[in-house]
Each structure stands twice: as structure tokens, then as C-alpha cells.
């Protein structure tokens, strides 16, 4: 989208807000401006636990992380230890739960900040070490090459309830080695932006979960899909009702409405004004609002 002088400032801001979270419903972004922050090496890596500890770890995690400094982050997971170094041979192929941590703050405060993480529970592996930030961003690339068969479902959550923890315990044993569930914290900076500033609605959510069934063999497609759907269906009642758009399959229009929430009507009106024929429709679509 370019401002060629035909759009008022208010219209331009409306379209820019729609693009932030509305994505392919409103145009094709051809350029970005980034505000960079200096990040060199970070302290990062997984702390893994026995799968039987899933409930215990989640009950600690839901209390600890929201109170931790924003320079410390970590997403919870269930999955299988990859069958390769640097993971110890004795753990390779084992079903586990755990948290992948990253600390990006003052290096002199790293030990004190990470001490509660390293002291909790009975970890099978403490893999936290100093690593360049770009290396952290690409650490999963070798595990998930192009061509895999996958199916995923997601939801936002305001809290990790006891009922949700029971669901995670029930489905924690993944059906294939590459299948997983990630629970990402999304509080902090995301909650310091108003709902109307962009298309993204669920500013009050604290967690973003994705259940991913993955396998290289197409013969296992139904198996991984069934696990992902059953896991999601059991977890959904405790959710905030919508999902991160990139974690959604073709799940019906009600799910799209729930994802954009109160912003949906405004976005449909913007669509009606600037794309009345719904050219941008190959997505989780917001069709133009009907004429008043």
C-alpha cells in the first residue's frame, strides 16, 4: 500500500492499522521499516523434565514467568528429544516437557535471574548457555525441513487454568517425534498497545498456544491431525476464544470473527471501502461489510 496523495491521513492510518494484524486481507506489503535494538549474545536453551512432571512444571511456570523481568522469556513445550547432539544419547527420543528459555538482559544479572529456573524441580537437562541471538532464532531449522506434513490448531489464553493443565497432561505424549505443543507468553509489550491501534484484538491474552501434529510420512497425516484436533477441542473451553491467525487452519468463519473480536466490524468496513470486490481473499478472509 502506498500513499499516492489520494488518501487522507486518517484513511492512511486506518489502512496501516488494518495491515498490522489483518495481513493479506488488505494489501501486499512491499517494504518494512525496522526499529532495531542492540542484542548480541544471549543466555538461552531448554530445561527439560520428565513427561510425568508436566502438571508440576506448568503450575510453577504460570506463576513464575509473569512475575519475572521482561528480559527473561521462555515458552513451555511437550515433545520428543531430537535424536542428535547436542542432546545426550540417553535422552534422545524420550518424551519430555520443558521450557526453552532466553535471557537478553544485563550479563552481570544473568546468574541471579536464571537461578530460579535452574533450581526448580528435577530437570533431565539444563541446556542454557551463551549463544548468539541469530543462532537462537534458527535453532529449530534443521528439525523442520521443507516437505513435512503438518496440521495445527491454536488459541489465546488469559490464564493457564487447572482444567487446562489437566488437558496438557492428558495429551502430552505426542503421536510422532516431530509433533509438539508450544505455549508462548505474549504479555508485556503487546499489552501496552490499544486494541484499536491495529487489527490484533486479544491484547489481554497472556499466552498463545499452538498444537502441531507433524510427520514426514503422508500415511500419518490423519493420525497427527486427529491428535491435534482432539487436544485443541479439549483445551479450547479455557481459551480466550480467538487465535493467532498464522496458527489457524480452515476452521470456519466464526473462528475468524472470534480472532478479530471487536475489531472485526471496523475491518469489514475498511474492506468495503478499499476492496469492495474482495480481491484480497486468499487468506482467513474478512469479506467487505454489506452496504448499510
Tab-separated table of C-alpha atoms in Angstrom:
chain	number	residue	atom	x	y	z
A	1	UNK	CA	0.000	0.000	0.000
A	2	UNK	CA	1.419	3.391	-0.971
A	3	UNK	CA	0.082	6.837	-0.226
A	4	UNK	CA	-0.097	8.466	-3.665
A	5	UNK	CA	-1.733	11.609	-2.343
A	6	UNK	CA	-5.288	10.343	-2.831
A	7	UNK	CA	-5.690	9.121	0.758
A	8	UNK	CA	-6.284	11.416	3.693
A	9	UNK	CA	-4.074	10.998	6.722
A	10	UNK	CA	-6.970	9.411	8.621
A	11	UNK	CA	-7.605	6.933	5.803
A	12	UNK	CA	-3.918	6.099	5.578
A	13	UNK	CA	-3.744	5.437	9.316
A	14	UNK	CA	-6.852	3.240	9.125
A	15	UNK	CA	-5.321	1.143	6.353
A	16	UNK	CA	-1.984	0.903	8.141
A	17	UNK	CA	-3.773	-0.262	11.279
A	18	UNK	CA	-5.675	-2.864	9.289
A	19	UNK	CA	-2.459	-4.183	7.748
A	20	UNK	CA	-0.927	-4.642	11.207
A	21	UNK	CA	-2.591	-7.927	12.052
A	22	UNK	CA	-5.031	-8.028	9.124
A	23	UNK	CA	-2.273	-9.007	6.740
A	24	UNK	CA	-3.295	-10.270	3.340
A	25	UNK	CA	-6.872	-9.065	3.778
A	26	UNK	CA	-5.861	-5.507	2.966
A	27	UNK	CA	-2.883	-5.455	0.669
A	28	UNK	CA	0.599	-6.614	-0.150
A	29	UNK	CA	3.361	-5.155	1.994
A	30	UNK	CA	6.390	-4.437	-0.175
A	31	UNK	CA	8.646	-2.721	2.378
A	32	UNK	CA	9.227	-2.587	6.121
A	33	UNK	CA	10.910	-0.097	8.392
A	34	UNK	CA	12.525	-1.771	11.399
A	35	UNK	CA	13.425	-0.202	14.710
A	36	UNK	CA	16.457	-2.216	15.776
A	37	UNK	CA	17.691	-2.897	19.292
A	38	UNK	CA	21.236	-3.996	20.108
A	39	UNK	CA	21.244	-7.700	21.044
A	40	UNK	CA	24.445	-9.696	20.842
A	41	UNK	CA	24.825	-12.915	22.767
A	42	UNK	CA	22.001	-14.133	24.998
A	43	UNK	CA	21.706	-16.861	27.607
A	44	UNK	CA	19.326	-19.385	26.118
A	45	UNK	CA	18.404	-23.038	25.827
A	46	UNK	CA	15.989	-25.722	27.001
A	47	UNK	CA	15.424	-27.020	30.504
A	48	UNK	CA	13.751	-30.402	30.071
A	49	UNK	CA	11.794	-32.556	32.518
A	50	UNK	CA	10.217	-35.999	32.558
A	51	UNK	CA	6.818	-36.037	30.864
A	52	UNK	CA	5.219	-37.071	34.168
A	53	UNK	CA	6.236	-33.659	35.543
A	54	UNK	CA	4.057	-31.758	33.030
A	55	UNK	CA	1.489	-30.611	35.586
A	56	UNK	CA	4.079	-29.655	38.194
A	57	UNK	CA	6.119	-27.643	35.706
A	58	UNK	CA	3.069	-25.832	34.331
A	59	UNK	CA	1.787	-24.888	37.799
A	60	UNK	CA	5.185	-23.365	38.616
A	61	UNK	CA	5.605	-21.775	35.180
A	62	UNK	CA	2.224	-19.959	35.221
A	63	UNK	CA	3.156	-18.236	38.489
A	64	UNK	CA	6.861	-17.639	37.897
A	65	UNK	CA	7.060	-16.178	34.405
A	66	UNK	CA	4.524	-13.300	34.663
A	67	UNK	CA	6.424	-12.026	37.706
A	68	UNK	CA	9.871	-12.385	36.086
A	69	UNK	CA	11.719	-9.479	34.423
A	70	UNK	CA	10.763	-8.859	30.790
A	71	UNK	CA	14.364	-9.607	29.851
A	72	UNK	CA	13.608	-13.265	30.700
A	73	UNK	CA	11.288	-15.209	28.436
A	74	UNK	CA	10.539	-18.856	27.897
A	75	UNK	CA	7.962	-20.971	26.099
A	76	UNK	CA	6.640	-24.233	27.513
A	77	UNK	CA	6.573	-27.335	25.329
A	78	UNK	CA	5.809	-31.020	25.186
A	79	UNK	CA	7.603	-33.130	22.610
A	80	UNK	CA	10.390	-35.578	21.874
A	81	UNK	CA	14.121	-35.047	22.427
A	82	UNK	CA	15.768	-34.898	18.969
A	83	UNK	CA	17.917	-37.931	18.082
A	84	UNK	CA	21.148	-35.983	17.646
A	85	UNK	CA	23.785	-33.952	19.507
A	86	UNK	CA	23.979	-31.744	21.479
A	87	UNK	CA	21.317	-33.751	23.310
A	88	UNK	CA	22.734	-36.598	25.440
A	89	UNK	CA	22.292	-40.000	23.828
A	90	UNK	CA	20.448	-41.270	26.902
A	91	UNK	CA	17.699	-38.667	26.366
A	92	UNK	CA	17.360	-38.874	22.592
A	93	UNK	CA	13.873	-39.993	21.547
A	94	UNK	CA	12.443	-39.522	25.034
A	95	UNK	CA	9.060	-37.843	25.556
A	96	UNK	CA	9.572	-34.738	27.679
A	97	UNK	CA	8.134	-31.439	28.771
A	98	UNK	CA	10.153	-28.328	29.353
A	99	UNK	CA	10.764	-24.644	28.774
A	100	UNK	CA	13.024	-23.047	26.172
A	101	UNK	CA	14.462	-20.012	27.952
A	102	UNK	CA	16.131	-16.835	26.726
A	103	UNK	CA	17.606	-14.062	28.845
A	104	UNK	CA	18.585	-10.874	26.999
A	105	UNK	CA	19.323	-8.519	29.881
A	106	UNK	CA	22.431	-7.335	31.682
A	107	UNK	CA	25.003	-10.167	31.551
A	108	UNK	CA	26.042	-9.376	35.130
A	109	UNK	CA	22.491	-10.181	36.281
A	110	UNK	CA	22.120	-13.401	34.268
A	111	UNK	CA	23.054	-15.857	37.020
A	112	UNK	CA	20.700	-14.310	39.564
A	113	UNK	CA	17.819	-14.038	37.072
A	114	UNK	CA	18.211	-17.619	35.862
A	115	UNK	CA	18.786	-19.151	39.307
A	116	UNK	CA	15.073	-19.908	39.985
A	117	UNK	CA	14.815	-21.517	36.535
A	118	UNK	CA	17.779	-23.789	37.130
A	119	UNK	CA	16.796	-24.667	40.699
A	120	UNK	CA	13.189	-25.673	40.062
A	121	UNK	CA	12.143	-29.322	40.003
A	122	UNK	CA	14.133	-32.313	38.801
A	123	UNK	CA	15.385	-31.386	35.318
A	124	UNK	CA	16.700	-34.052	32.974
A	125	UNK	CA	18.706	-31.431	31.106
A	126	UNK	CA	19.820	-27.856	31.699
A	127	UNK	CA	20.776	-26.666	28.225
A	128	UNK	CA	21.047	-22.944	28.970
A	129	UNK	CA	24.262	-21.441	27.624
A	130	UNK	CA	25.568	-18.303	25.963
A	131	UNK	CA	24.610	-18.175	22.288
A	132	UNK	CA	24.454	-15.544	19.519
A	133	UNK	CA	20.886	-14.298	19.108
A	134	UNK	CA	20.699	-15.253	15.363
A	135	UNK	CA	21.704	-18.809	16.284
A	136	UNK	CA	18.825	-18.983	18.738
A	137	UNK	CA	16.404	-17.833	16.039
A	138	UNK	CA	17.459	-20.662	13.698
A	139	UNK	CA	17.885	-23.467	16.221
A	140	UNK	CA	14.775	-25.387	15.068
A	141	UNK	CA	15.503	-25.126	11.341
A	142	UNK	CA	17.311	-28.481	10.976
A	143	UNK	CA	14.451	-30.300	12.734
A	144	UNK	CA	11.734	-28.980	10.421
A	145	UNK	CA	12.913	-29.003	6.802
A	146	UNK	CA	10.523	-28.238	3.923
A	147	UNK	CA	8.178	-31.017	2.810
A	148	UNK	CA	6.803	-32.195	6.153
A	149	UNK	CA	3.113	-32.973	6.583
A	150	UNK	CA	1.639	-30.900	9.388
A	151	UNK	CA	-1.650	-29.805	10.912
A	152	UNK	CA	-2.050	-27.260	13.669
A	153	UNK	CA	-4.598	-25.544	15.863
A	154	UNK	CA	-4.119	-22.599	18.213
A	155	UNK	CA	-5.786	-20.388	20.798
A	156	UNK	CA	-5.121	-17.398	23.040
A	157	UNK	CA	-5.396	-17.803	26.811
A	158	UNK	CA	-5.729	-15.257	29.579
A	159	UNK	CA	-4.551	-17.784	32.171
A	160	UNK	CA	-3.364	-21.360	32.456
A	161	UNK	CA	-6.179	-22.904	34.459
A	162	UNK	CA	-6.099	-26.140	36.428
A	163	UNK	CA	-8.506	-27.560	33.861
A	164	UNK	CA	-6.127	-26.634	31.040
A	165	UNK	CA	-3.202	-28.216	32.873
A	166	UNK	CA	-5.171	-31.462	33.150
A	167	UNK	CA	-5.686	-31.381	29.368
A	168	UNK	CA	-1.963	-30.806	28.760
A	169	UNK	CA	-1.164	-33.787	30.980
A	170	UNK	CA	-3.622	-35.987	29.090
A	171	UNK	CA	-2.281	-35.153	25.609
A	172	UNK	CA	1.386	-34.568	26.452
A	173	UNK	CA	2.623	-37.778	24.842
A	174	UNK	CA	2.941	-36.680	21.226
A	175	UNK	CA	1.966	-39.092	18.402
A	176	UNK	CA	5.123	-38.647	16.288
A	177	UNK	CA	8.670	-37.424	17.060
A	178	UNK	CA	8.189	-34.017	15.401
A	179	UNK	CA	4.740	-33.287	16.848
A	180	UNK	CA	4.646	-30.781	19.684
A	181	UNK	CA	2.690	-28.224	21.685
A	182	UNK	CA	4.142	-24.784	22.410
A	183	UNK	CA	2.740	-22.295	24.902
A	184	UNK	CA	4.158	-18.817	24.211
A	185	UNK	CA	3.935	-15.916	26.679
A	186	UNK	CA	2.612	-12.792	24.927
A	187	UNK	CA	2.212	-10.311	27.772
A	188	UNK	CA	4.498	-7.327	28.229
A	189	UNK	CA	4.871	-5.021	25.229
A	190	UNK	CA	1.886	-6.472	23.367
A	191	UNK	CA	-0.399	-5.361	26.194
A	192	UNK	CA	0.850	-1.781	26.088
A	193	UNK	CA	-0.848	-1.161	22.718
A	194	UNK	CA	-4.541	-0.351	22.396
A	195	UNK	CA	-6.897	-2.744	20.619
A	196	UNK	CA	-7.847	-0.128	18.024
A	197	UNK	CA	-4.238	0.625	17.060
A	198	UNK	CA	-4.125	-2.428	14.810
A	199	UNK	CA	-6.224	-5.384	13.685
A	200	UNK	CA	-4.959	-7.513	16.586
A	201	UNK	CA	-7.690	-7.795	19.221
A	202	UNK	CA	-6.588	-10.075	22.044
A	203	UNK	CA	-4.359	-7.604	23.890
A	204	UNK	CA	-5.432	-9.026	27.257
A	205	UNK	CA	-4.180	-12.526	26.453
A	206	UNK	CA	-1.121	-13.739	28.343
A	207	UNK	CA	-0.423	-16.951	26.433
A	208	UNK	CA	-0.599	-18.183	22.854
A	209	UNK	CA	-0.800	-21.950	22.409
A	210	UNK	CA	-0.250	-23.974	19.257
A	211	UNK	CA	-0.763	-27.734	18.931
A	212	UNK	CA	1.177	-29.081	15.936
A	213	UNK	CA	0.934	-32.583	14.501
A	214	UNK	CA	3.895	-33.210	12.179
A	215	UNK	CA	5.353	-36.186	10.308
A	216	UNK	CA	7.280	-36.676	7.046
A	217	UNK	CA	5.130	-39.667	6.030
A	218	UNK	CA	1.778	-38.764	4.403
A	219	UNK	CA	0.414	-42.056	5.744
A	220	UNK	CA	0.456	-40.475	9.214
A	221	UNK	CA	-1.483	-37.332	8.195
A	222	UNK	CA	-4.764	-38.498	9.750
A	223	UNK	CA	-3.003	-39.611	12.907
A	224	UNK	CA	-1.311	-36.278	13.601
A	225	UNK	CA	-4.412	-34.308	12.624
A	226	UNK	CA	-6.612	-36.353	14.964
A	227	UNK	CA	-4.250	-35.748	17.898
A	228	UNK	CA	-4.054	-32.004	17.207
A	229	UNK	CA	-7.825	-31.610	16.870
A	230	UNK	CA	-8.657	-33.658	19.981
A	231	UNK	CA	-6.032	-31.778	22.020
A	232	UNK	CA	-7.360	-28.411	20.819
A	233	UNK	CA	-11.015	-29.340	21.376
A	234	UNK	CA	-10.265	-30.335	24.966
A	235	UNK	CA	-8.234	-27.149	25.587
A	236	UNK	CA	-10.475	-24.637	23.797
A	237	UNK	CA	-13.119	-24.169	26.558
A	238	UNK	CA	-10.498	-22.473	28.758
A	239	UNK	CA	-9.287	-20.189	25.950
A	240	UNK	CA	-9.958	-16.507	25.246
A	241	UNK	CA	-11.914	-17.550	22.151
A	242	UNK	CA	-9.655	-16.469	19.305
A	243	UNK	CA	-6.307	-17.484	17.846
A	244	UNK	CA	-3.150	-16.166	16.244
A	245	UNK	CA	-4.105	-16.130	12.544
A	246	UNK	CA	-0.930	-17.945	11.459
A	247	UNK	CA	-1.847	-20.847	13.772
A	248	UNK	CA	-5.275	-21.415	12.200
A	249	UNK	CA	-6.414	-23.902	9.593
A	250	UNK	CA	-9.681	-23.683	7.633
A	251	UNK	CA	-11.885	-23.682	10.741
A	252	UNK	CA	-14.925	-21.698	9.631
A	253	UNK	CA	-15.817	-18.009	9.657
A	254	UNK	CA	-16.878	-17.912	13.308
A	255	UNK	CA	-13.253	-18.565	14.254
A	256	UNK	CA	-12.127	-15.617	12.127
A	257	UNK	CA	-14.675	-13.355	13.813
A	258	UNK	CA	-13.546	-14.545	17.241
A	259	UNK	CA	-9.923	-13.880	16.359
A	260	UNK	CA	-10.524	-10.246	15.350
A	261	UNK	CA	-13.154	-9.742	18.068
A	262	UNK	CA	-14.463	-6.200	18.408
A	263	UNK	CA	-12.184	-5.084	15.574
A	264	UNK	CA	-13.953	-7.304	13.038
A	265	UNK	CA	-16.754	-4.866	12.164
A	266	UNK	CA	-14.304	-1.973	11.701
A	267	UNK	CA	-12.045	-4.107	9.491
A	268	UNK	CA	-15.013	-5.231	7.372
A	269	UNK	CA	-15.950	-1.575	6.825
A	270	UNK	CA	-12.392	-0.714	5.774
A	271	UNK	CA	-12.523	-3.688	3.396
A	272	UNK	CA	-15.803	-2.449	1.914
A	273	UNK	CA	-14.321	0.976	1.243
A	274	UNK	CA	-10.960	-0.001	-0.242
A	275	UNK	CA	-11.528	-3.540	-1.556
A	276	UNK	CA	-15.286	-3.835	-2.200
A	277	UNK	CA	-14.837	-6.769	-4.599
A	278	UNK	CA	-12.713	-8.710	-2.065
A	279	UNK	CA	-9.668	-9.087	-4.277
A	280	UNK	CA	-7.603	-9.957	-1.212
A	281	UNK	CA	-9.466	-13.129	-0.300
A	282	UNK	CA	-6.912	-15.947	-0.303
A	283	UNK	CA	-6.498	-15.902	3.463
A	284	UNK	CA	-8.512	-16.153	6.664
A	285	UNK	CA	-10.856	-13.782	4.963
A	286	UNK	CA	-12.637	-10.690	6.203
A	287	UNK	CA	-15.219	-10.019	3.467
A	288	UNK	CA	-16.409	-6.460	2.811
A	289	UNK	CA	-19.210	-5.286	5.070
A	290	UNK	CA	-22.587	-5.230	3.244
A	291	UNK	CA	-23.946	-1.782	2.305
A	292	UNK	CA	-25.762	-0.030	5.135
